[in-house]
């Protein structure tokens, strides 16, 4: 019956509108989180840059010590991969693209005969790898949205421990880098052995080439390396969080738009159905009245 | 003009940045003072109070261990000293009551732990370093 169809449509429109309200709210929340997480990246920059500058100078100050501590291993039997994803879904391709990149890296390393251990950040990461038959050694949950430095320290000590015990020769990081509000990209980089950052040319020319160290470089580097690792992981966590919120905001904006369109279409169909049923009713009444009159 | 720019930064925020006359702190080799035109230096800072002398007076920072680097700044004649610390705060912003409460609580916790096999207690080192931080805050605030 036409009336039933109309009731059905009305119910669907209600559902679509309710969903739209939710996606709209999520969009607004994500938007406010973007600003906050971006501000945290900015606040972290001086520390990250300072850390890189110190490592660079220390490495230049005593190349021999740096070589011993930071050299690339000759053979890699085992490696550890740290993947930073999000705690929540509904964020477009954020989780899937970083997880796929992580899986690709694991597969390439395995193809080279390397044993791979996986450490994951974010609720969405471990199930992905476990479903595909990879073992996840440890999974961190609960701070992917708003990481603080203490979280970074815990992650850093977890990934550094097997490296210090010489169980793995390399540690990789797969995460989403927040290049700007419009661009985020999934990057794979080597965390350990620590790579000495490239110095911008203007810094190199300004340095007089003679630097004092207290205590001496080798000791300094031994203590400094774990701090630098923490700093790099913290930056990656912050950028991951900002990327997550950006991605979610975009996904939710698209979902809201879809809901708008769907609601509009359904309303049109419903109006037509109502019009149809009214027309049919009038026809019936008119037809009935005609029949009565001619029956007289 | 020889100037000195001092930056005190932590991972979460740039705590302070400005022009100063001197930076006084302690590394594992001993106390040191950085003045404008100081040679390029990289070193560590042991937990303690880092003092920055400016034209407006002296500022104190409780630095819970970190590193420093001295190098040329962006401008001609500028020397830049950067202090990197995992945890640091202005001495004037230390909540003495809170630090005192934390100290007492942690001392009690540690005392309870020492009754058993303290070194193996999972929270022993955490509590110990937290106590060190609380004690440093109290010392720094008293400055």
mmCIF file of C-alpha atoms in Angstrom, chain A residues 96-253:
data_model
loop_
_atom_site.group_PDB
_atom_site.id
_atom_site.type_symbol
_atom_site.label_atom_id
_atom_site.label_comp_id
_atom_site.label_asym_id
_atom_site.label_seq_id
_atom_site.Cartn_x
_atom_site.Cartn_y
_atom_site.Cartn_z
ATOM 1 C CA UNK A 96 44.589 1.448 6.775
ATOM 2 C CA UNK A 97 47.279 3.326 4.876
ATOM 3 C CA UNK A 98 49.809 3.296 7.725
ATOM 4 C CA UNK A 99 49.038 -0.335 8.526
ATOM 5 C CA UNK A 100 49.390 -1.375 4.899
ATOM 6 C CA UNK A 101 52.766 0.397 4.711
ATOM 7 C CA UNK A 102 53.812 -1.455 7.858
ATOM 8 C CA UNK A 103 52.742 -4.774 6.395
ATOM 9 C CA UNK A 104 54.663 -4.040 3.208
ATOM 10 C CA UNK A 105 57.830 -3.275 5.181
ATOM 11 C CA UNK A 106 57.464 -6.461 7.214
ATOM 12 C CA UNK A 107 57.060 -8.485 4.035
ATOM 13 C CA UNK A 108 60.102 -6.909 2.360
ATOM 14 C CA UNK A 109 62.235 -7.541 5.427
ATOM 15 C CA UNK A 110 61.022 -11.127 5.645
ATOM 16 C CA UNK A 111 61.806 -11.655 1.966
ATOM 17 C CA UNK A 112 65.401 -10.681 2.767
ATOM 18 C CA UNK A 113 65.533 -13.400 5.389
ATOM 19 C CA UNK A 114 65.215 -11.062 8.370
ATOM 20 C CA UNK A 115 63.251 -12.038 11.427
ATOM 21 C CA UNK A 116 60.760 -9.284 12.157
ATOM 22 C CA UNK A 117 59.256 -8.304 15.472
ATOM 23 C CA UNK A 118 56.326 -5.911 15.563
ATOM 24 C CA UNK A 119 55.424 -3.329 18.186
ATOM 25 C CA UNK A 120 52.224 -1.407 17.607
ATOM 26 C CA UNK A 121 50.717 1.819 18.901
ATOM 27 C CA UNK A 122 46.958 2.255 18.571
ATOM 28 C CA UNK A 123 44.045 -0.070 19.124
ATOM 29 C CA UNK A 124 43.561 -0.579 15.415
ATOM 30 C CA UNK A 125 47.068 -1.879 14.718
ATOM 31 C CA UNK A 126 47.398 -5.164 16.607
ATOM 32 C CA UNK A 127 44.193 -6.806 15.307
ATOM 33 C CA UNK A 128 45.211 -5.942 11.746
ATOM 34 C CA UNK A 129 48.521 -7.747 12.042
ATOM 35 C CA UNK A 130 47.181 -10.640 14.084
ATOM 36 C CA UNK A 131 44.434 -11.244 11.534
ATOM 37 C CA UNK A 132 47.114 -11.571 8.871
ATOM 38 C CA UNK A 133 49.070 -14.056 10.917
ATOM 39 C CA UNK A 134 51.818 -11.714 12.175
ATOM 40 C CA UNK A 135 52.795 -11.815 15.807
ATOM 41 C CA UNK A 136 52.530 -8.492 17.591
ATOM 42 C CA UNK A 137 54.998 -8.398 20.436
ATOM 43 C CA UNK A 138 53.446 -5.503 22.239
ATOM 44 C CA UNK A 139 50.568 -3.181 21.585
ATOM 45 C CA UNK A 140 50.079 0.202 23.212
ATOM 46 C CA UNK A 141 46.543 1.429 23.584
ATOM 47 C CA UNK A 142 44.971 4.551 24.945
ATOM 48 C CA UNK A 143 47.233 7.442 24.067
ATOM 49 C CA UNK A 144 47.267 7.589 20.272
ATOM 50 C CA UNK A 145 44.818 10.524 20.397
ATOM 51 C CA UNK A 146 46.724 12.625 22.897
ATOM 52 C CA UNK A 147 50.210 11.280 23.490
ATOM 53 C CA UNK A 148 52.356 12.781 26.198
ATOM 54 C CA UNK A 149 56.080 12.504 26.679
ATOM 55 C CA UNK A 150 55.817 9.790 29.324
ATOM 56 C CA UNK A 151 54.032 7.591 26.753
ATOM 57 C CA UNK A 152 56.841 8.189 24.279
ATOM 58 C CA UNK A 153 59.374 7.142 26.897
ATOM 59 C CA UNK A 154 57.571 3.859 27.512
ATOM 60 C CA UNK A 155 57.413 3.116 23.781
ATOM 61 C CA UNK A 156 61.058 4.103 23.353
ATOM 62 C CA UNK A 157 62.267 1.819 26.109
ATOM 63 C CA UNK A 158 60.219 -1.040 24.673
ATOM 64 C CA UNK A 159 61.702 -0.771 21.200
ATOM 65 C CA UNK A 160 65.207 0.023 22.457
ATOM 66 C CA UNK A 161 65.482 -2.966 24.812
ATOM 67 C CA UNK A 162 65.901 -5.686 22.149
ATOM 68 C CA UNK A 163 68.322 -3.424 20.276
ATOM 69 C CA UNK A 164 70.466 -2.873 23.358
ATOM 70 C CA UNK A 165 70.433 -6.625 24.046
ATOM 71 C CA UNK A 166 71.572 -7.115 20.422
ATOM 72 C CA UNK A 167 68.489 -9.201 19.651
ATOM 73 C CA UNK A 168 67.702 -6.956 16.701
ATOM 74 C CA UNK A 169 70.106 -4.905 14.610
ATOM 75 C CA UNK A 170 67.668 -2.379 13.248
ATOM 76 C CA UNK A 171 64.523 -0.626 14.408
ATOM 77 C CA UNK A 172 62.125 0.922 11.921
ATOM 78 C CA UNK A 173 59.278 3.336 12.419
ATOM 79 C CA UNK A 174 56.202 3.454 10.221
ATOM 80 C CA UNK A 175 53.998 6.443 10.961
ATOM 81 C CA UNK A 176 51.996 9.234 9.432
ATOM 82 C CA UNK A 177 53.836 12.531 9.146
ATOM 83 C CA UNK A 178 51.896 15.752 9.453
ATOM 84 C CA UNK A 179 53.430 17.902 6.743
ATOM 85 C CA UNK A 180 50.680 20.509 6.772
ATOM 86 C CA UNK A 181 46.969 20.707 7.438
ATOM 87 C CA UNK A 182 46.409 19.614 3.851
ATOM 88 C CA UNK A 183 49.084 16.969 3.458
ATOM 89 C CA UNK A 184 49.949 13.990 5.582
ATOM 90 C CA UNK A 185 52.014 11.121 4.317
ATOM 91 C CA UNK A 186 52.967 7.713 5.572
ATOM 92 C CA UNK A 187 56.704 7.437 6.031
ATOM 93 C CA UNK A 188 59.041 4.621 6.910
ATOM 94 C CA UNK A 189 62.241 5.596 8.639
ATOM 95 C CA UNK A 190 65.023 3.960 10.548
ATOM 96 C CA UNK A 191 65.027 4.726 14.270
ATOM 97 C CA UNK A 192 68.032 2.650 15.334
ATOM 98 C CA UNK A 193 70.891 2.805 14.756
ATOM 99 C CA UNK A 194 70.189 6.491 15.182
ATOM 100 C CA UNK A 195 70.674 8.386 11.977
ATOM 101 C CA UNK A 196 72.642 11.590 12.291
ATOM 102 C CA UNK A 197 70.441 14.356 10.920
ATOM 103 C CA UNK A 198 71.621 16.276 7.892
ATOM 104 C CA UNK A 199 72.608 19.756 8.909
ATOM 105 C CA UNK A 200 71.305 22.668 6.905
ATOM 106 C CA UNK A 201 74.211 24.305 5.082
ATOM 107 C CA UNK A 202 73.938 27.616 6.917
ATOM 108 C CA UNK A 203 74.389 25.877 10.254
ATOM 109 C CA UNK A 204 77.430 24.005 9.021
ATOM 110 C CA UNK A 205 79.202 27.123 7.825
ATOM 111 C CA UNK A 206 78.484 28.940 11.073
ATOM 112 C CA UNK A 207 79.997 26.280 13.307
ATOM 113 C CA UNK A 208 83.612 26.964 13.955
ATOM 114 C CA UNK A 209 84.328 23.262 13.863
ATOM 115 C CA UNK A 210 85.658 23.089 17.358
ATOM 116 C CA UNK A 211 83.226 22.103 20.049
ATOM 117 C CA UNK A 212 83.830 21.438 23.698
ATOM 118 C CA UNK A 213 82.183 18.489 25.343
ATOM 119 C CA UNK A 214 81.505 17.807 28.956
ATOM 120 C CA UNK A 215 81.602 14.921 29.637
ATOM 121 C CA UNK A 216 83.459 13.447 26.663
ATOM 122 C CA UNK A 217 81.596 12.564 23.501
ATOM 123 C CA UNK A 218 81.391 8.819 23.816
ATOM 124 C CA UNK A 219 79.847 8.950 27.268
ATOM 125 C CA UNK A 220 77.604 11.791 26.191
ATOM 126 C CA UNK A 221 76.385 9.916 23.123
ATOM 127 C CA UNK A 222 75.642 6.813 25.158
ATOM 128 C CA UNK A 223 73.240 8.779 27.338
ATOM 129 C CA UNK A 224 72.050 11.036 24.591
ATOM 130 C CA UNK A 225 71.000 8.310 22.142
ATOM 131 C CA UNK A 226 68.048 7.036 24.220
ATOM 132 C CA UNK A 227 66.877 10.634 24.767
ATOM 133 C CA UNK A 228 67.075 11.314 21.048
ATOM 134 C CA UNK A 229 65.059 8.162 20.397
ATOM 135 C CA UNK A 230 62.398 9.316 22.859
ATOM 136 C CA UNK A 231 62.286 12.688 21.194
ATOM 137 C CA UNK A 232 61.877 11.204 17.705
ATOM 138 C CA UNK A 233 59.139 8.836 18.860
ATOM 139 C CA UNK A 234 57.337 11.647 20.671
ATOM 140 C CA UNK A 235 57.365 13.796 17.528
ATOM 141 C CA UNK A 236 56.051 10.866 15.504
ATOM 142 C CA UNK A 237 53.267 10.280 18.046
ATOM 143 C CA UNK A 238 52.273 13.935 17.990
ATOM 144 C CA UNK A 239 52.244 14.060 14.215
ATOM 145 C CA UNK A 240 50.310 10.812 14.088
ATOM 146 C CA UNK A 241 47.666 12.235 16.418
ATOM 147 C CA UNK A 242 47.341 15.417 14.358
ATOM 148 C CA UNK A 243 47.090 13.373 11.165
ATOM 149 C CA UNK A 244 44.439 11.189 12.744
ATOM 150 C CA UNK A 245 42.262 14.153 13.690
ATOM 151 C CA UNK A 246 42.697 15.757 10.265
ATOM 152 C CA UNK A 247 41.804 12.521 8.557
ATOM 153 C CA UNK A 248 38.792 12.024 10.783
ATOM 154 C CA UNK A 249 37.563 15.555 10.238
ATOM 155 C CA UNK A 250 37.761 15.071 6.480
ATOM 156 C CA UNK A 251 36.045 11.684 6.596
ATOM 157 C CA UNK A 252 33.260 12.988 8.803
ATOM 158 C CA UNK A 253 32.722 16.062 6.641
#
